Short mmCIF file of C-alpha atoms in Angstrom, two decimals:
data_model
loop_
_atom_site.label_atom_id
_atom_site.label_comp_id
_atom_site.label_asym_id
_atom_site.label_seq_id
_atom_site.Cartn_x
_atom_site.Cartn_y
_atom_site.Cartn_z
CA MET A 1400 198.65 71.40 157.85
CA LYS A 1401 196.37 71.93 155.30
CA PHE A 1402 193.38 70.89 157.12
CA LEU A 1403 194.15 73.28 159.63
CA VAL A 1404 194.43 76.53 157.09
CA LEU A 1405 191.57 75.06 155.19
CA PHE A 1406 189.52 75.23 159.00
CA ALA A 1407 190.54 78.65 159.80
CA VAL A 1408 189.17 80.02 156.00
CA LEU A 1409 186.06 78.01 156.81
CA PHE A 1410 185.66 79.52 160.20
CA ILE A 1411 186.43 83.44 159.53
CA ALA A 1412 184.09 82.85 156.18
CA TYR A 1413 181.31 81.90 158.59
CA LEU A 1414 181.76 84.59 160.84
CA VAL A 1415 181.50 87.12 158.45
CA TRP A 1416 178.29 85.55 157.05
CA ARG A 1417 177.18 85.49 160.81
CA ASN A 1418 178.04 89.27 161.53
CA ASP A 1419 176.56 90.52 158.16
CA ARG A 1420 172.97 88.66 158.66
CA VAL A 1421 173.55 89.96 162.45
CA ASP A 1422 173.81 93.40 161.21
CA ARG A 1423 171.46 93.34 158.57
CA GLY A 1424 168.68 91.75 161.15
CA GLY A 1425 169.25 94.26 163.74
CA GLU A 1426 168.88 97.72 162.04
CA PRO A 1427 165.79 99.72 161.30
CA PRO A 1428 164.29 100.11 157.78
CA ARG A 1429 166.66 103.34 156.26
CA THR A 1430 164.38 106.23 155.29
CA PRO A 1431 165.89 108.31 152.38
CA ARG A 1432 167.16 111.59 153.31
CA GLN A 1433 165.13 114.82 152.99
CA PRO A 1434 166.64 117.41 150.84
CA PRO A 1435 167.32 120.74 152.37
CA ALA A 1436 164.90 123.14 152.20
CA PRO A 1437 164.51 125.56 149.84
CA GLN A 1438 166.58 129.15 150.03
CA PRO A 1439 164.75 132.56 148.95
CA MET A 1440 167.15 133.81 145.88
CA VAL A 1441 168.01 137.29 145.08
CA SER A 1442 169.86 138.98 142.53
CA CYS A 1443 172.49 141.57 142.48
CA PRO A 1444 171.57 144.98 140.84
CA VAL A 1445 175.10 145.85 139.93
CA CYS A 1446 176.15 142.58 138.13
CA GLY A 1447 173.21 140.71 138.26
CA LEU A 1448 173.95 137.49 140.06
CA HIS A 1449 171.48 135.47 142.08
CA LEU A 1450 172.55 134.22 145.13
CA PRO A 1451 170.46 132.71 148.20
CA GLN A 1452 169.38 135.57 150.35
CA ALA A 1453 171.75 134.41 153.43
CA ASP A 1454 175.09 134.47 151.38
CA ALA A 1455 174.17 138.41 150.31
CA VAL A 1456 175.05 141.65 151.83
CA ARG A 1457 172.09 143.79 152.52
CA GLY A 1458 172.28 147.42 151.58
CA GLY A 1459 170.89 151.07 153.33
CA ASP A 1460 168.22 150.29 150.26
CA GLY A 1461 166.95 147.12 151.51
CA ARG A 1462 168.05 145.66 148.40
CA PHE A 1463 170.62 142.76 148.37
CA TYR A 1464 174.29 143.02 147.05
CA CYS A 1465 176.56 139.98 146.02
CA SER A 1466 179.06 141.69 148.25
CA GLN A 1467 180.26 144.61 150.31
CA GLU A 1468 182.29 145.96 147.02
CA HIS A 1469 178.83 146.02 144.87
CA ARG A 1470 177.01 147.86 147.69
CA LEU A 1471 179.89 150.57 147.80
CA ARG A 1472 179.74 151.00 144.06
CA ALA A 1473 175.85 151.07 144.22
CA GLY A 1474 176.05 153.84 146.56
CA ALA A 1475 173.64 151.93 149.10
#
């Protein structure tokens, strides 16, 4: 009985070792991920908060605001 358990443990260890070797040999080399491209930043003229231009609210005067409330407060 103990030989059967020993054989099972050795067989499972062999499968794990073999699978690890096959996985490493078959995958292409990893390339590092590229960081996201920088985004233009704008400043809210009401509170001075800096935020990405894509997240800002554009006023009628062409300036960018951090929120609709600040755009209305500035009268734009």
